[in-house]
XYZ file of C-alpha atoms in Angstrom:
609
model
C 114.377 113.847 88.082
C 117.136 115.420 85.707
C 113.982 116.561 83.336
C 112.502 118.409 85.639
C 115.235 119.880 86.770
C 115.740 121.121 82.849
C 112.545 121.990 83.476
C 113.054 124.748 86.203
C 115.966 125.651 85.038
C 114.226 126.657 81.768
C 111.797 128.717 83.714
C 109.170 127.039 81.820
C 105.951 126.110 83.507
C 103.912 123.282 81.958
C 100.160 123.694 83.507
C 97.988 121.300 81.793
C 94.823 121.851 84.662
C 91.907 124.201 84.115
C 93.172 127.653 83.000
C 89.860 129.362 83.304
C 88.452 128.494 86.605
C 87.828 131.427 89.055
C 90.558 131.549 91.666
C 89.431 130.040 95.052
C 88.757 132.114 97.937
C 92.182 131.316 99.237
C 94.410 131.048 96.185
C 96.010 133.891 94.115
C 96.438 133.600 90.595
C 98.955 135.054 88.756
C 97.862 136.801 85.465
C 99.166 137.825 82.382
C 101.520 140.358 82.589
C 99.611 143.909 82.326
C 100.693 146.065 79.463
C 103.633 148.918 80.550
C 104.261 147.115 83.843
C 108.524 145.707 84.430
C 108.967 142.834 85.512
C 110.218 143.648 88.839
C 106.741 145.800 89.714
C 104.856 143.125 88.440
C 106.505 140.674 90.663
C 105.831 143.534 93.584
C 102.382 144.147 92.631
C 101.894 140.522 92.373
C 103.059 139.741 96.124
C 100.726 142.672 97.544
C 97.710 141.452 95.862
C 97.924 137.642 96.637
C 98.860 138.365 99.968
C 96.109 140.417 100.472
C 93.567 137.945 98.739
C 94.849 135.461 101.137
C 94.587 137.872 104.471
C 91.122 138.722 103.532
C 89.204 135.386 102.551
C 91.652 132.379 104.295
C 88.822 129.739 103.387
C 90.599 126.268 103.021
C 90.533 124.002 100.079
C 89.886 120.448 99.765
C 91.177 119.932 95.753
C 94.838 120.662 94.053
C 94.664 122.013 90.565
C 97.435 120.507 88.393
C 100.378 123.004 89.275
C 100.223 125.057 92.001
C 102.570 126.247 94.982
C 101.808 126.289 98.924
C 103.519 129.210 100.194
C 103.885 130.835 103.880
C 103.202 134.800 104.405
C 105.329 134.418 107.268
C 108.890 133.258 106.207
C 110.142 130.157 105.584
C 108.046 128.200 107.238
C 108.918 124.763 104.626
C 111.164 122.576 106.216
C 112.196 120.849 103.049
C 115.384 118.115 105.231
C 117.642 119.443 102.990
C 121.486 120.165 103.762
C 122.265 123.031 101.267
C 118.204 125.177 101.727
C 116.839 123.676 104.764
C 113.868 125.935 104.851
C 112.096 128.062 101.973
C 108.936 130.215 101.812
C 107.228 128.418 99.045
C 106.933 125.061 97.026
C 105.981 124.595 93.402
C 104.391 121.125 92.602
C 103.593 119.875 89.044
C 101.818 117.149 89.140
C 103.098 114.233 91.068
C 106.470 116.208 91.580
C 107.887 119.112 93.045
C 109.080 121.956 90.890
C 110.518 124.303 92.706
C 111.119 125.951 96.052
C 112.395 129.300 96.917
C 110.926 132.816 98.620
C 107.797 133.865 97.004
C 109.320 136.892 95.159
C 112.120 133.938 93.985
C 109.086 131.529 92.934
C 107.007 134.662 91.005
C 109.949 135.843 88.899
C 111.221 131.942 88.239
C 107.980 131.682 86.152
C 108.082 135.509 84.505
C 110.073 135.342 80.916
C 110.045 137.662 78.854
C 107.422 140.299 80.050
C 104.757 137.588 79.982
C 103.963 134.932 82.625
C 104.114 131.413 80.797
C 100.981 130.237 82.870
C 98.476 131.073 85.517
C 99.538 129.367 88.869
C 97.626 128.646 92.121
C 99.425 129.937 95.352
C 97.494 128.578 98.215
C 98.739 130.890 101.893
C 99.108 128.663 105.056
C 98.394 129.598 108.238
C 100.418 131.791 109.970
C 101.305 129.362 112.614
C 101.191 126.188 110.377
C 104.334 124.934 108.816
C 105.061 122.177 105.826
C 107.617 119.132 106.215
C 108.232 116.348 104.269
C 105.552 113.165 104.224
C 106.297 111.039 107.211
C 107.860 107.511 107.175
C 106.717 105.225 109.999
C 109.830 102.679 109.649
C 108.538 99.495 111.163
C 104.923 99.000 111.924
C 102.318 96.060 111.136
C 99.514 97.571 108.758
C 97.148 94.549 108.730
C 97.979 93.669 112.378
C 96.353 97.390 113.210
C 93.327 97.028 111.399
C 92.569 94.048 113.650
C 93.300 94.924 116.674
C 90.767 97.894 116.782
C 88.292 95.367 116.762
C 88.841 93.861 120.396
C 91.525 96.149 121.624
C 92.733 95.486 124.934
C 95.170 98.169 126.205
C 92.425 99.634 128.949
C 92.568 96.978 130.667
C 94.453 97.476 133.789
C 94.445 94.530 135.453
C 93.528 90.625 134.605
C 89.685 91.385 135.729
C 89.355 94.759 133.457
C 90.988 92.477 130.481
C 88.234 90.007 130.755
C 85.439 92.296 131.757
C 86.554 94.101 127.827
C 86.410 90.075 126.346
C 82.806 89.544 128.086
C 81.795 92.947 126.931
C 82.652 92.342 123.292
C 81.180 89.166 122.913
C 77.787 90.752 124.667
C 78.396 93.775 122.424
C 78.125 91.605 119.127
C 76.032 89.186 119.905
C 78.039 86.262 118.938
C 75.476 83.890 120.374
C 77.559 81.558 118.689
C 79.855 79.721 120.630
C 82.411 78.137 118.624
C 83.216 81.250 116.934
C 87.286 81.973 117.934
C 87.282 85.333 119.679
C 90.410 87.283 118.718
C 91.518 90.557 120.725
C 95.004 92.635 120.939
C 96.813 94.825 123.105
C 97.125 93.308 126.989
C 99.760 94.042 128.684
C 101.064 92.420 132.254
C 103.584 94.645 132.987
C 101.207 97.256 133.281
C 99.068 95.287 135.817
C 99.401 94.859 139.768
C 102.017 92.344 140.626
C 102.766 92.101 136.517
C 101.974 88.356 136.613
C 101.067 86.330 133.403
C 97.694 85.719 133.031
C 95.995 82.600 132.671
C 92.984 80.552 130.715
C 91.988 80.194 134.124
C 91.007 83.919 134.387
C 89.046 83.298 131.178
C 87.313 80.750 132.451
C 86.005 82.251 135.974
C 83.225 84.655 133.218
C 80.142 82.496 132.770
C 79.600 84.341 129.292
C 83.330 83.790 128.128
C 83.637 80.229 129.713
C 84.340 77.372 126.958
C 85.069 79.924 123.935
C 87.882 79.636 121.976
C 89.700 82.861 122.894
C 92.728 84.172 121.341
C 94.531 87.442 122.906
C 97.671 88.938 121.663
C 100.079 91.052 123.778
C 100.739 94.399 123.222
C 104.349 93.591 122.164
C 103.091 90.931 119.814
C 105.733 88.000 121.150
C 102.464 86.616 123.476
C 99.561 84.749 123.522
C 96.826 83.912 126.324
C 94.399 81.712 125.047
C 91.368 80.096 126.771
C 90.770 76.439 127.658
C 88.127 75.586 125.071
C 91.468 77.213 123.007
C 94.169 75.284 124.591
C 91.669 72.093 123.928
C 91.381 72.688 120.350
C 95.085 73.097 119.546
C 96.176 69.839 121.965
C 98.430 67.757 121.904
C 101.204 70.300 122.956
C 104.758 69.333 122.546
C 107.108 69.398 125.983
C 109.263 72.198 124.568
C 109.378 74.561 121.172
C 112.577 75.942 119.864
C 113.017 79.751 120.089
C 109.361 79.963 122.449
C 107.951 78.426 125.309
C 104.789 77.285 126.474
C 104.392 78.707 130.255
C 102.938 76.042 132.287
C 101.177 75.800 135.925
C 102.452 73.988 138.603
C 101.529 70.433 137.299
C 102.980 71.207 133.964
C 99.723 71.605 132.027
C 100.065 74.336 129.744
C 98.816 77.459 131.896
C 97.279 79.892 128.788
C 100.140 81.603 127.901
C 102.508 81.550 124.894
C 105.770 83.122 124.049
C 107.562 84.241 120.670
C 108.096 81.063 118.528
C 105.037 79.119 120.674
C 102.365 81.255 119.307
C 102.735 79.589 116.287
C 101.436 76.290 117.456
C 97.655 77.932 117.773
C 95.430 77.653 114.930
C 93.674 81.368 113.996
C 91.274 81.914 111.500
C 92.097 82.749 108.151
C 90.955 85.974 107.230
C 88.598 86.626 104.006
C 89.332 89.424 101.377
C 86.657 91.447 103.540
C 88.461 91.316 106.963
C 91.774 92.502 104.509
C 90.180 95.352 103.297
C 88.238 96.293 106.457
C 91.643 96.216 108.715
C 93.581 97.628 105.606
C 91.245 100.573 105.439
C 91.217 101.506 109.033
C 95.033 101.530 109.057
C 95.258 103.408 106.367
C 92.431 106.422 107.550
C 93.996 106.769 110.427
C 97.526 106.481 108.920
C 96.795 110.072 106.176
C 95.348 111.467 109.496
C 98.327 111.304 111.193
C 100.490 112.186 108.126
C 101.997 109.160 107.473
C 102.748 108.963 104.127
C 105.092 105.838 103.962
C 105.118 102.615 105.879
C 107.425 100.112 106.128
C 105.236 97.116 107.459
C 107.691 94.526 109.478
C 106.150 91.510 108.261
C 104.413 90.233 105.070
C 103.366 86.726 105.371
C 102.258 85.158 102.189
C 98.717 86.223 102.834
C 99.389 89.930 103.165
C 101.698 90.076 100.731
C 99.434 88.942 98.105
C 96.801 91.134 99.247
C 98.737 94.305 98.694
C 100.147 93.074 95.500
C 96.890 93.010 94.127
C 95.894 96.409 96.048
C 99.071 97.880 94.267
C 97.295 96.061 90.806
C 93.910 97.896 91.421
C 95.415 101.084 92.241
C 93.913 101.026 95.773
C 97.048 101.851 97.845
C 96.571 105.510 99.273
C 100.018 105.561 100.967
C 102.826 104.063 99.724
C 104.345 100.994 101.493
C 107.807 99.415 102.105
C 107.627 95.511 102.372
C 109.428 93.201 104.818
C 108.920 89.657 103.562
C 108.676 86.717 106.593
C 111.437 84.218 106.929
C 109.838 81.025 107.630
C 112.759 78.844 109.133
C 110.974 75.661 108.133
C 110.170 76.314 104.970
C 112.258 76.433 101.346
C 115.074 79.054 100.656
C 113.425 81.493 98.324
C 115.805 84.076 97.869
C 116.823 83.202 94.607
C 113.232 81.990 93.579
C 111.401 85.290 94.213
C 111.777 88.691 92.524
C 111.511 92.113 94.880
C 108.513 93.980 94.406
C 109.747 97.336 92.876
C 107.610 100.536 92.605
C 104.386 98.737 91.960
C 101.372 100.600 91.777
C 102.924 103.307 90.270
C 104.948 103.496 93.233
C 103.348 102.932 96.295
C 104.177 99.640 96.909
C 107.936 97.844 96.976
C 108.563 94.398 98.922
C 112.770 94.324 98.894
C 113.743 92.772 101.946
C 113.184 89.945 104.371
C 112.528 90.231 107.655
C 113.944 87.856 110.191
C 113.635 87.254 113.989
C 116.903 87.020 116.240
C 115.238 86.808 119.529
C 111.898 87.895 121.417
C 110.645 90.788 123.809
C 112.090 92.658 126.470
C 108.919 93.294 127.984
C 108.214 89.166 128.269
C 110.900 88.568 128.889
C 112.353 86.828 125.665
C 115.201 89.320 124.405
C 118.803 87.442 124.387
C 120.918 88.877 126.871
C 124.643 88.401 128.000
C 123.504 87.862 131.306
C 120.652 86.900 132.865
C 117.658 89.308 134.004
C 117.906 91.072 136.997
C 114.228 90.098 137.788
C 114.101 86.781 136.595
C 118.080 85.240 137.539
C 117.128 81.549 136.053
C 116.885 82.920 132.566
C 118.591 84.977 130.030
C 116.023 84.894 127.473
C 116.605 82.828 124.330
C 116.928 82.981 120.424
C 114.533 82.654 118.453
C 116.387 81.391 115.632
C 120.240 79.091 115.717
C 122.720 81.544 115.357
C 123.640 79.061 113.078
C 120.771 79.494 110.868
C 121.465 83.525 110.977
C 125.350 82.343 109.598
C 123.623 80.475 106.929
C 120.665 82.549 105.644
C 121.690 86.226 106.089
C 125.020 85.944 103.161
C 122.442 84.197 101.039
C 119.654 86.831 100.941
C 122.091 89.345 100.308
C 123.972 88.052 97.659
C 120.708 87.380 95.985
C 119.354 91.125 96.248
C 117.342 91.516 99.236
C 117.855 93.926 102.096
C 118.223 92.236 105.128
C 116.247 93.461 108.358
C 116.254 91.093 111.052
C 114.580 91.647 114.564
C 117.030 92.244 117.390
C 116.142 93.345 121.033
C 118.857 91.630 123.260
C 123.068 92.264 123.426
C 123.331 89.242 122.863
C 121.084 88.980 120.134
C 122.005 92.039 118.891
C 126.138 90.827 118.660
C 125.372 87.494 117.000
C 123.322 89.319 114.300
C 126.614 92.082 113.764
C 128.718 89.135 113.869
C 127.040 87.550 110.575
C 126.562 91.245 109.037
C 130.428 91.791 109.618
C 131.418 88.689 107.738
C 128.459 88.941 105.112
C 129.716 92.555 104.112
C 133.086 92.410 103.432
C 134.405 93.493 100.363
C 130.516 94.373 99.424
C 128.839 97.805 98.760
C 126.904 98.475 101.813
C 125.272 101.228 100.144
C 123.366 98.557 97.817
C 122.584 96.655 100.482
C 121.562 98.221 103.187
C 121.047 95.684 106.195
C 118.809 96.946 109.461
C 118.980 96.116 112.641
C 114.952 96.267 113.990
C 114.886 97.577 117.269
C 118.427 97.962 118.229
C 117.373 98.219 121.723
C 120.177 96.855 123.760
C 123.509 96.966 122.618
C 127.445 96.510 123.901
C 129.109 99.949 124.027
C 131.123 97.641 121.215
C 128.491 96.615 119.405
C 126.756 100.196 119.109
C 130.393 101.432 117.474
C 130.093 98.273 114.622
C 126.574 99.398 113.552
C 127.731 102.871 112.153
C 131.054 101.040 110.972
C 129.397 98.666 109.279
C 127.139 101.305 107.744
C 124.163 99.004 109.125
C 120.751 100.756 109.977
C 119.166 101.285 112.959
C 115.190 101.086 112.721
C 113.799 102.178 116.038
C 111.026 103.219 118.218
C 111.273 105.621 120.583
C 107.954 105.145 121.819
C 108.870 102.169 123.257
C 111.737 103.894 125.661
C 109.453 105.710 127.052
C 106.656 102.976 127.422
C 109.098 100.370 128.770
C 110.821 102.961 131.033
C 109.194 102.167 133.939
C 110.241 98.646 134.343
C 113.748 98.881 132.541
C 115.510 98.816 135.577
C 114.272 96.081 137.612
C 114.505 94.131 134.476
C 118.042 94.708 133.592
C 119.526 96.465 136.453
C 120.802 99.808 136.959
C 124.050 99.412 134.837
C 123.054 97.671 131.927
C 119.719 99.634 131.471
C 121.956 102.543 130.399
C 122.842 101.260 126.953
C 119.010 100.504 126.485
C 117.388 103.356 123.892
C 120.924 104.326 123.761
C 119.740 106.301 120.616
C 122.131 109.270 121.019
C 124.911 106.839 121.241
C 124.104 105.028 118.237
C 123.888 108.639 116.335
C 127.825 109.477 117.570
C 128.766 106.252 116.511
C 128.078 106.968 112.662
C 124.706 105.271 112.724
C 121.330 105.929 110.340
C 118.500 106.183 112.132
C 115.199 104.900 111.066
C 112.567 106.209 113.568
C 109.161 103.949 113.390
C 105.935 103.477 116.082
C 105.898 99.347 116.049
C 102.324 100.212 115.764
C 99.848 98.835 116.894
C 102.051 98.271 119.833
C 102.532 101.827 120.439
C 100.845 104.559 119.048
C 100.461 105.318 115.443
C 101.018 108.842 115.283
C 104.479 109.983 114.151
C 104.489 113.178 116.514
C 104.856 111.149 119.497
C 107.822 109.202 118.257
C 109.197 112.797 117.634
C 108.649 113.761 121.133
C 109.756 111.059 122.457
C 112.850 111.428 120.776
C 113.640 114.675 122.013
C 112.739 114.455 125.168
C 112.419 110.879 126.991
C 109.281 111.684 128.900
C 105.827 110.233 129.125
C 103.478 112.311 127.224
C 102.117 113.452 130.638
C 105.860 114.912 130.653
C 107.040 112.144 133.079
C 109.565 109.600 133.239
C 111.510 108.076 136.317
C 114.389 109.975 135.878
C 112.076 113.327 136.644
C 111.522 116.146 133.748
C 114.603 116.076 132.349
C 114.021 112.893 130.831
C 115.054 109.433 131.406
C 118.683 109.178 130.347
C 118.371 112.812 128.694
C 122.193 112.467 127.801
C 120.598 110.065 124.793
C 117.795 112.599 123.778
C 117.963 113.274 119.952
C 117.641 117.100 118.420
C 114.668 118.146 117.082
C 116.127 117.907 112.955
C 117.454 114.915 113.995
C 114.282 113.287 114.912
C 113.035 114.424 111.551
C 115.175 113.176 109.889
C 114.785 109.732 111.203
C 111.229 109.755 110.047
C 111.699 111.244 106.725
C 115.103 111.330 104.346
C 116.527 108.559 106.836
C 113.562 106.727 106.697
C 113.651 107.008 102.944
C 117.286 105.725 102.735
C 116.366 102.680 104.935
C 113.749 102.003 102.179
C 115.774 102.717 99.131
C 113.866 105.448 98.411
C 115.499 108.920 98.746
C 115.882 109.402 95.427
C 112.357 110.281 95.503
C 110.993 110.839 98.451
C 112.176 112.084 102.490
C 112.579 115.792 101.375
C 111.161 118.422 99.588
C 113.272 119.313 96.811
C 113.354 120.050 92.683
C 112.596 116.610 90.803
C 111.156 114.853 94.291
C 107.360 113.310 94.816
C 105.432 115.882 96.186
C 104.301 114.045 99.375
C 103.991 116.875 102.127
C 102.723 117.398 105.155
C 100.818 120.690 106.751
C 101.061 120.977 110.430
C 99.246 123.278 112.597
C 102.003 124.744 114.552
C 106.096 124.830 114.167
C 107.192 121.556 115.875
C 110.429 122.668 115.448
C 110.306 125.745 117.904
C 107.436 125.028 120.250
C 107.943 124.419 123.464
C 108.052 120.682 123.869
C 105.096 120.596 126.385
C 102.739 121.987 123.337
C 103.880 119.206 120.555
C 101.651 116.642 121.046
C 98.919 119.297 120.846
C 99.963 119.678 116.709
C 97.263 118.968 114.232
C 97.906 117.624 111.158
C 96.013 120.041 108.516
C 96.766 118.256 105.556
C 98.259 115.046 104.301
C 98.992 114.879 100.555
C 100.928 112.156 98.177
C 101.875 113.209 94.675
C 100.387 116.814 94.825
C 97.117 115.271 95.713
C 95.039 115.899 98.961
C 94.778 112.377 100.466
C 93.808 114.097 104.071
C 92.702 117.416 105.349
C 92.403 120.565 103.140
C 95.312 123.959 102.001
């Protein structure tokens, strides 16, 4: 980074791509300097001509030559997330990096010296209505977990009939005449359904074509499982209880189909082959650059996954770069001081530094630890997935050994315990080095949300799941304590990072709607049961805000800011081209934004300049 900023402040440019290629329809190169001109009318001739190249042939691109610079004929339209230039007209990539930013007239001159230009550089013109940003950071999603669920997904089903109908219609779909092969689908969801009762195998059973198949469906928040008969038959004998899940059960006490948080792990799933990897890894990943994602930090690496990206990273076959949480297994050995972090592997894109632990379950089934019970379901406050005394034991350990510490927490009461152990596992540490994250975050003490900035702990969230889970927050936790749910405004005040993630594939991949619902707590339909203004508005985040959680923030939370989460001198050049200012629309036109181009270290990876 310190080179290359010797670099520009040398005003040298190094351009080691084709010097004698014919400019593209919509690039301007600059030449030579022409004998008798100044420097100052070159720089003015210069301008008039590349503008005008660009207003009269504005054919996109689809390839980068080795140096170049996108610039905007309108002002600056690059928001680089910077403090001291938030937004410039123009940025100068070499190569993997960025080399310099500044007004175009700024960027010309930088790279006249002495009367001749050092090399001929590519200026590619956006759009006038497109802008550039930083690469986007999804902060907690499940990569792997995507890929499979497009296979069966199972979020249009509206009720317990529609949900099967989609099972019976796969299986007809494929022909999978065989029937021992374990059908696996994602994505149902009961609070979305009449009367938001839990399904059961029973249901499965009532389709003739479906009927004694091993079936295997995964909620939409992940912490379920309804499973079929010939399923519940294959995994028997079922214990009476499970620590940190249950086993929902009819009214004779036979397991009923349905499994929660710590239970699921008592059902037997295929193991997938290299081929399933790479098929779910590469659908993830297509629609990931389309959405311009650039980073993910995936909320779970088993051992499976995690050595499937490791030798990804190997090949040189990751085409975003990716922030690993490794799974603590309670049951199994301490490896903290066994196993080295994965740092910048893959010349980069891939670093495994932190463990990923689970305080508690769901809100939306009901599993989060709460102070009191729910509001809907009196007999139960949820429960922990994990003895606080574990948490007391584990969490001092993994960070004296290195690892950042990110441990899933939904409930207040989950949500204290975990502080609690952070509180007395920090002191007299450097936080900065450590970096602990709260996942989720979602329901905190007015207490609790002042220790997470004071602690200098992170708070990874996903505001796509405020406004999913708005319209049963209430009845769930009652009209007082539903106010410090999402209370991501609050959090902010309170001295907290933000790290803004999807949770996807339990909400929706693409980064824009996190950002909108960020700033404005509505449905996308612009809806919410507050009215327009937004449920709980007081808690809405500004629009730089917002980006920031998704791209420097984000980067901090992944120990990677140095590099990456802005667009400045001695930085990756991982940028994203959007159709429109999301910064200035009106809010009702953001989800309408295209993403033009996607590009990690200078290189097109989606779309076209």
């Amino acid at each position: 980074m310190s080179e290359l900023r010797k670099r520009q402040g040398s005003g040298k440019f190094t351009d080691t791509g084709p010097q004698n290629a014919l400019p593209r329809r919509n690039d301007s190169v600059l030449p030579p300097v022409l004998p008798g001109l100044g420097c100052f009318s070159l720089v003015i001739l210069i301008s008039l001509a590349a503008f005008a190249a660009w207003f009269l042939f504005p054919e996109k691109i689809s390839s980068l030559s080795h140096s170049y610079a996108i610039c905007s004929s309108s002002g600056a339209r690059v928001y680089t997330v910077d403090h001291i230039v938030p937004n410039v007209q123009c940025l100068v990539v070499d190569g993997s990096f960025i080399l310099d930013t500044g007004s175009l007239g700024d960027v010309m001159a930088r790279w006249v010296a002495g009367g001749r230009l050092r090399s001929s550089l590519q200026i590619h013109y956006l759009d006038k209505s497109s802008i550039v940003v930083p690469g986007l950071s999804d902060s907690h999603a499940h990569i792997l977990e995507y890929g499979a669920n497009r296979q069966l997904p199972l979020e249009g089903g509206k009720t317990i009939e529609d949900t099967v109908a989609l099972v019976r219609q796969y299986i007809l779909d494929n022909n999978l005449n065989d029937s021992s092969k374990i059908i696996e689908g994602w994505g149902w969801d009961h609070t979305s359904w009449p009367g938001k009762e839990w399904p059961t195998s029973d249901a499965l059973e009532m389709d003739p074509i479906i009927r004694g198949r091993p079936v295997i469906l995964q909620s939409k928040d992940g912490h379920a499982l309804w499973i079929s008969k010939k399923a519940l038959e294959l995994n028997s004998p079922w214990p009476s209880e499970v620590e940190g899940g249950v086993i929902m059960r009819d009214s004779f006490g036979n397991p009923s189909g349905v499994l929660l948080d710590n239970a699921q792990d008592l059902v037997k799933r295929p193991v997938p082959t290299e081929q399933d990897l790479l098929r779910r890894f590469n659908i993830t990943v297509n629609d990931a650059l389309s959405y311009g994602l650039t980073s993910i930090h995936d909320a779970g690496f088993n051992p499976i996954s995690l050595e499937f990206f490791r030798r990804q990273a190997t090949a040189g076959n990751l085409p975003v770069r990716i922030y690993g949480m490794r799974y603590f297994e309670e049951n199994g050995p301490y490896w903290g001081n066994l196993s080295k972090p994965i740092i910048n592997a893959g010349n980069g894109r891939l670093n495994a530094r932190s463990v990923k632990i689970f305080a508690d379950g769901a809100l939306r089934s009901g599993g989060a630890a709460l102070n009191e019970p729910y509001c809907d379901n009196p007999h139960t406050k949820g429960f922990m997935r994990l003895d606080p005394k574990v948490l007391i034991d584990v969490i001092p350990k993994y960070l004296r050994d290195g690892w950042q510490v990110n441990v899933h927490a939904i409930g207040d009461y989950a949500n204290g315990v975990v502080l609690d152990t952070f509180e007395t596992a920090l002191k007299d540490v450097n936080v900065t080095a450590l970096r602990p994250r709260l996942e989720h975050a979602q329901i905190l003490t007015k207490t609790d949300m002042e220790r997470v900035g004071k602690l200098g702990v992170i708070a990874s969230i996903q505001p796509t799941h405020a406004i999913s889970d708005m319209w049963f927050a209430e009845d769930r936790l009652g009209s007082e304590r539903v106010k410090r749910l999402y209370a991501f405004r609050s959090l902010l005040d309170h001295g907290s990072r933000l790290a803004i993630g999807s949770d996807f594939p339990v909400e929706d991949m693409n980064p824009l709607a996190g950002f909108y619902a960020a700033i404005t707590r509505l449905s996308p339909a612009g809806q919410s049961p507050s009215g327009p203004s937004g449920w709980f508005p007081e808690q809405r985040l500004t629009r730089m805000e917002a980006l920031r959680g998704m791209t420097i923030d984000a980067a901090y939370a992944s120990f990677t800011e140095d590099n990456l989460g802005s667009l400045v001198p001695g930085k990756r050049a991982d940028y994203v081209v959007l159709s429109q200012d999301i910064m200035t629309v009106p809010i009702d036109q953001i989800l309408s934004t295209k993403v033009q181009a996607t590009v990690i270290d200078g290189r097109l990876a989606f779309g076209q300049v």
